[in-house]
Coordinates of C-alpha atoms in Angstrom, one line a residue:
M1 CA -8.2 -16.7 14.7
K2 CA -9.0 -17.8 18.2
N3 CA -12.6 -18.1 19.6
D4 CA -11.6 -18.2 23.3
N5 CA -10.5 -15.1 25.3
R6 CA -6.8 -16.0 25.2
P7 CA -4.7 -13.2 23.8
I8 CA -4.0 -13.0 20.1
R9 CA -0.2 -13.0 20.1
I10 CA 1.3 -10.6 17.6
A11 CA 5.0 -10.3 16.4
L12 CA 6.0 -7.2 14.5
I13 CA 9.0 -7.0 12.3
G14 CA 10.2 -3.5 11.3
A15 CA 10.1 -0.4 13.5
G16 CA 10.4 2.5 11.0
T17 CA 7.7 5.1 10.5
V18 CA 4.9 2.6 9.9
G19 CA 6.1 -0.1 12.3
S20 CA 6.5 2.4 15.2
K21 CA 3.0 3.6 14.6
V22 CA 1.6 0.0 14.6
A23 CA 3.5 -0.8 17.8
S24 CA 2.1 2.4 19.5
L25 CA -1.5 1.6 18.4
L26 CA -1.2 -2.0 19.8
I27 CA 0.2 -0.7 23.1
D28 CA -1.8 2.5 23.6
Q29 CA -5.2 1.3 22.4
A30 CA -5.0 -2.2 23.9
E31 CA -8.4 -1.9 25.6
D32 CA -10.2 -0.5 22.7
L33 CA -8.8 -3.1 20.3
K34 CA -9.8 -5.8 22.8
A35 CA -13.4 -4.5 22.8
R36 CA -13.5 -4.5 19.0
S37 CA -11.8 -7.8 18.4
G38 CA -13.3 -9.8 21.3
A39 CA -9.9 -10.9 22.6
P40 CA -6.8 -9.1 23.9
L41 CA -4.1 -8.3 21.2
Q42 CA -0.7 -8.9 22.8
L43 CA 2.4 -7.6 21.2
V44 CA 5.0 -10.1 22.1
G45 CA 8.0 -8.7 20.3
I46 CA 9.4 -6.4 17.7
G47 CA 12.1 -7.6 15.3
V48 CA 14.6 -5.0 14.0
K49 CA 18.0 -4.9 12.4
D50 CA 19.6 -2.8 15.2
S51 CA 18.2 -3.5 18.7
S52 CA 20.5 -0.9 20.3
K53 CA 18.8 2.0 18.5
P54 CA 16.5 4.0 20.8
R55 CA 12.8 3.9 19.9
P56 CA 10.8 6.4 22.1
G57 CA 7.5 5.0 23.3
I58 CA 8.3 1.4 22.7
P59 CA 9.4 -0.8 25.7
Q60 CA 13.0 -1.9 25.1
E61 CA 12.2 -5.4 26.4
L62 CA 10.0 -6.0 23.3
I63 CA 12.9 -5.2 20.9
T64 CA 15.0 -8.0 19.4
S65 CA 17.4 -8.4 16.5
N66 CA 16.8 -12.2 16.4
I67 CA 13.8 -12.3 14.1
S68 CA 13.9 -16.0 13.4
E69 CA 13.7 -16.7 17.2
L70 CA 10.8 -14.2 17.5
I71 CA 8.9 -16.0 14.7
A72 CA 9.5 -19.4 16.4
K73 CA 7.6 -18.2 19.5
D74 CA 4.0 -19.2 20.0
I75 CA 2.5 -16.4 17.9
D76 CA -0.7 -16.1 16.0
I77 CA 0.0 -13.2 13.6
L78 CA 3.2 -11.8 12.1
V79 CA 3.0 -8.1 11.0
E80 CA 5.7 -7.4 8.5
V81 CA 6.5 -3.7 7.8
M82 CA 10.3 -3.9 7.3
G83 CA 10.0 -3.5 3.5
G84 CA 12.2 -4.8 0.7
I85 CA 12.4 -8.2 -0.8
E86 CA 14.8 -10.0 1.5
P87 CA 14.9 -10.9 4.3
A88 CA 11.1 -10.0 4.4
R89 CA 10.2 -12.8 2.1
T90 CA 12.1 -15.4 4.0
H91 CA 10.5 -14.3 7.3
I92 CA 7.0 -14.3 5.9
L93 CA 7.4 -17.8 4.3
D94 CA 8.9 -19.1 7.6
A95 CA 5.9 -17.7 9.5
M96 CA 3.4 -19.3 7.1
S97 CA 5.1 -22.7 7.3
R98 CA 4.5 -22.5 11.1
G99 CA 0.8 -21.9 10.6
I100 CA 1.1 -18.2 11.4
S101 CA -1.1 -15.7 9.5
V102 CA 0.6 -12.6 8.0
V103 CA -0.2 -8.9 7.7
T104 CA 2.1 -7.0 5.4
A105 CA 2.4 -3.6 3.9
N106 CA 5.3 -4.7 1.6
K107 CA 4.2 -3.5 -1.8
E108 CA 7.7 -4.1 -3.3
L109 CA 7.6 -7.8 -2.3
L110 CA 4.0 -8.3 -3.3
A111 CA 4.5 -6.6 -6.7
K112 CA 7.6 -8.7 -7.4
D113 CA 6.7 -12.1 -6.0
G114 CA 3.1 -12.0 -4.8
A115 CA 2.3 -15.3 -6.5
T116 CA 4.7 -17.1 -4.1
L117 CA 3.2 -15.6 -1.0
Y118 CA -0.4 -16.3 -2.2
A119 CA 0.5 -20.0 -2.9
A120 CA 2.3 -20.3 0.5
A121 CA -0.8 -18.9 2.3
E122 CA -3.1 -21.4 0.6
K123 CA -0.7 -24.4 1.1
N124 CA -0.4 -23.7 4.8
N125 CA -4.0 -22.7 5.3
V126 CA -3.2 -19.3 6.8
D127 CA -4.4 -15.8 6.0
L128 CA -2.3 -13.2 4.1
Y129 CA -3.6 -9.6 4.5
F130 CA -2.0 -6.7 2.7
E131 CA -4.6 -3.9 2.7
A132 CA -2.0 -1.3 3.7
S133 CA 0.3 -2.1 0.7
V134 CA -1.9 0.0 -1.6
A135 CA -3.6 3.4 -1.0
G136 CA -2.9 3.8 2.7
A137 CA -6.0 3.4 4.8
I138 CA -8.5 2.8 2.0
P139 CA -10.3 -0.5 2.4
L140 CA -9.8 -1.5 -1.2
L141 CA -8.1 -4.9 -1.6
R142 CA -10.7 -7.0 0.2
P143 CA -13.5 -5.7 -2.0
L144 CA -11.4 -6.6 -5.1
R145 CA -10.5 -10.0 -3.8
E146 CA -13.9 -10.9 -2.3
S147 CA -16.8 -8.6 -3.0
L148 CA -16.2 -8.5 -6.8
V149 CA -15.1 -12.1 -7.1
G150 CA -18.3 -13.0 -9.0
D151 CA -18.0 -10.0 -11.3
K152 CA -15.8 -9.2 -14.3
V153 CA -13.5 -6.2 -13.7
L154 CA -12.8 -4.3 -16.9
K155 CA -10.6 -1.5 -15.8
V156 CA -8.9 -0.1 -12.7
L157 CA -7.7 3.5 -12.6
G158 CA -5.8 4.6 -9.5
I159 CA -4.3 7.7 -7.9
V160 CA -2.1 5.6 -5.6
N161 CA 0.8 7.9 -4.7
G162 CA 0.2 10.7 -2.3
T163 CA 3.5 12.5 -3.0
T164 CA 2.9 12.9 -6.8
N165 CA -0.7 13.8 -6.3
Y166 CA 0.2 16.6 -3.8
I167 CA 2.8 17.9 -6.3
L168 CA 0.4 17.9 -9.2
T169 CA -2.3 19.5 -7.1
K170 CA -0.1 22.4 -6.2
M171 CA 1.0 22.8 -9.8
D172 CA -2.6 23.0 -10.8
E173 CA -3.8 25.3 -8.0
T174 CA -0.9 27.7 -7.9
G175 CA 0.9 27.4 -11.2
A176 CA 4.1 26.3 -9.4
S177 CA 6.9 24.5 -11.2
F178 CA 7.5 20.8 -10.6
K179 CA 10.7 21.7 -8.6
D180 CA 8.9 24.2 -6.4
A181 CA 6.0 21.9 -5.7
L182 CA 8.3 19.1 -4.9
Q183 CA 10.3 21.3 -2.4
E184 CA 7.0 22.2 -0.7
A185 CA 6.0 18.6 -0.5
Q186 CA 9.4 17.8 1.1
K187 CA 9.0 20.6 3.7
L188 CA 5.6 19.2 4.7
G189 CA 6.8 15.6 4.9
Y190 CA 4.8 14.3 2.0
A191 CA 8.0 13.6 0.0
E192 CA 11.2 11.9 1.0
A193 CA 14.6 13.6 0.8
D194 CA 15.2 11.3 -2.2
P195 CA 11.8 11.3 -3.9
T196 CA 12.9 9.2 -6.9
A197 CA 10.7 6.2 -6.2
D198 CA 7.6 8.5 -6.0
V199 CA 8.2 11.0 -8.8
E200 CA 9.6 8.5 -11.3
G201 CA 6.5 6.3 -10.8
H202 CA 8.1 3.2 -9.3
D203 CA 6.0 3.3 -6.1
A204 CA 2.8 3.6 -8.2
A205 CA 4.0 0.8 -10.5
A206 CA 4.3 -1.6 -7.6
K207 CA 0.8 -0.8 -6.4
A208 CA -0.5 -1.1 -10.0
A209 CA 0.9 -4.6 -10.2
I210 CA -0.8 -5.6 -6.9
L211 CA -4.1 -4.2 -8.0
A212 CA -3.9 -6.0 -11.3
Q213 CA -3.1 -9.3 -9.6
L214 CA -6.3 -9.1 -7.5
A215 CA -8.6 -7.4 -10.0
F216 CA -7.8 -9.7 -12.9
H217 CA -6.5 -12.8 -11.2
T218 CA -3.3 -12.6 -13.1
R219 CA 0.4 -13.1 -12.3
V220 CA 1.4 -9.6 -13.3
T221 CA 4.6 -8.4 -11.6
I222 CA 6.2 -5.0 -11.5
D223 CA 8.5 -6.0 -14.4
D224 CA 5.4 -6.1 -16.6
V225 CA 4.3 -2.5 -15.8
F226 CA 5.1 0.4 -18.2
V227 CA 6.3 3.3 -16.1
E228 CA 6.6 7.0 -16.7
G229 CA 6.8 9.5 -13.8
I230 CA 5.9 13.2 -13.5
T231 CA 9.4 14.8 -13.7
K232 CA 8.7 16.0 -17.2
V233 CA 5.4 17.6 -16.4
S234 CA 5.8 21.3 -16.7
A235 CA 3.8 24.2 -15.3
N236 CA 2.8 25.0 -19.0
D237 CA 1.5 21.4 -19.4
V238 CA -0.7 21.8 -16.3
L239 CA -1.9 25.2 -17.4
A240 CA -2.8 23.9 -21.0
A241 CA -4.7 21.0 -19.5
K242 CA -6.6 23.4 -17.2
E243 CA -7.6 25.7 -20.0
M244 CA -9.1 22.7 -21.9
G245 CA -11.0 21.6 -18.8
Y246 CA -8.7 18.8 -17.8
V247 CA -6.4 18.0 -14.9
I248 CA -3.2 16.0 -15.0
K249 CA -2.9 13.1 -12.6
L250 CA -0.4 10.2 -12.3
L251 CA -2.6 7.2 -12.9
A252 CA -2.0 3.5 -12.3
I253 CA -4.0 1.9 -15.0
S254 CA -4.9 -1.8 -15.4
E255 CA -7.2 -2.7 -18.2
R256 CA -8.7 -5.9 -19.7
L257 CA -8.4 -6.0 -23.5
D258 CA -10.8 -7.6 -26.0
D259 CA -8.7 -10.8 -26.1
D260 CA -8.9 -11.0 -22.3
S261 CA -5.2 -10.0 -21.9
V262 CA -4.3 -7.4 -19.3
V263 CA -2.1 -4.3 -19.7
V264 CA -0.8 -2.4 -16.7
R265 CA 0.8 1.0 -17.0
V266 CA 1.7 4.1 -14.9
H267 CA 2.0 7.5 -16.4
P268 CA 0.7 11.1 -16.2
A269 CA -2.7 11.5 -17.9
M270 CA -5.2 14.2 -18.6
I271 CA -8.6 13.5 -17.1
P272 CA -11.8 15.7 -17.4
R273 CA -12.5 17.8 -14.4
S274 CA -15.9 16.2 -14.3
H275 CA -14.4 12.8 -13.6
P276 CA -14.5 11.7 -9.9
L277 CA -10.7 11.2 -9.9
A278 CA -10.2 14.9 -10.8
S279 CA -11.5 15.9 -7.4
V280 CA -8.8 13.9 -5.5
R281 CA -6.4 16.5 -4.2
E282 CA -3.2 16.8 -2.3
A283 CA -2.0 13.6 -0.6
F284 CA -5.2 11.7 -0.9
N285 CA -5.6 8.5 -2.9
A286 CA -8.4 7.0 -4.9
V287 CA -9.1 4.0 -7.0
F288 CA -11.8 3.9 -9.7
V289 CA -13.0 0.4 -10.7
V290 CA -15.2 -0.4 -13.7
A291 CA -16.9 -3.8 -13.5
E292 CA -19.3 -5.6 -15.9
A293 CA -22.2 -6.0 -13.4
A294 CA -21.4 -3.5 -10.6
G295 CA -20.6 -0.6 -12.9
S296 CA -18.3 2.2 -11.7
L297 CA -17.1 2.2 -8.1
M298 CA -14.6 4.6 -6.4
F299 CA -12.6 4.1 -3.2
Y300 CA -11.2 7.2 -1.6
G301 CA -9.1 8.2 1.4
Q302 CA -5.8 9.3 3.0
G303 CA -2.8 7.8 1.3
A304 CA 0.3 9.1 2.9
G305 CA 1.9 8.9 6.4
G306 CA 2.4 6.2 9.1
A307 CA -1.1 6.1 10.4
P308 CA -2.9 5.2 7.2

């Protein structure tokens, strides 16, 4: 990061829901961001697959389909929000090799090959930030990576998917079926037209792998995570849990065993209504951390949408 007042030059790759929001923030809140960062933040280009596609609110002159050329410019930070494994991995590694720090929200890539990215960042002496890859706007990953580095994390429990939490909340509050609650979530924009990645637990599994990597300093990948979604949770299941004083949540669980091995799993679980995670409703996310010295900590906030 620069100490002088020269602009911090930023290249963005990906202009979907999240990318467009990032671009708008950099353009519309330039003065506020300058005041907070101490230097102007200059968006120098936006790399996309199709540069001819109209993108309201984003100057066309910033758009390019030549991402390699964009990265080769004199930039300080690459923001990657294109998603997927490739070509995102190639572009990130290219940027790091040029001494460019990277900000990414790519949970799929981090869950699959985070070790490669961490090693590249260390080798090239650049920063890799990925706070937005898990639990939306919740400032969670830095505390795990830095604040608790001297502590021993024992367990991490997370509600890390806003879609499934919204569905289960509606089933609990109204007695709705899974199908009806899903349809409501889709109408409100909390669920995609194809909700498979969310309701089958795959999105939460990717986030669980990233949390485990940081909390337990392990090379866990998404392939190591046991996954069960919420499609088999019925209204009767939710009602029975309610009558016993429990609520059903889709939890991402990482746990250190007695032999110091780590298990990571994602599945519906009944938790007591007195537990802090039970109060996490609708599209909100929360992560509950149990550490040897610090005890129990919970991080909570909005988890869905482009802005978080």
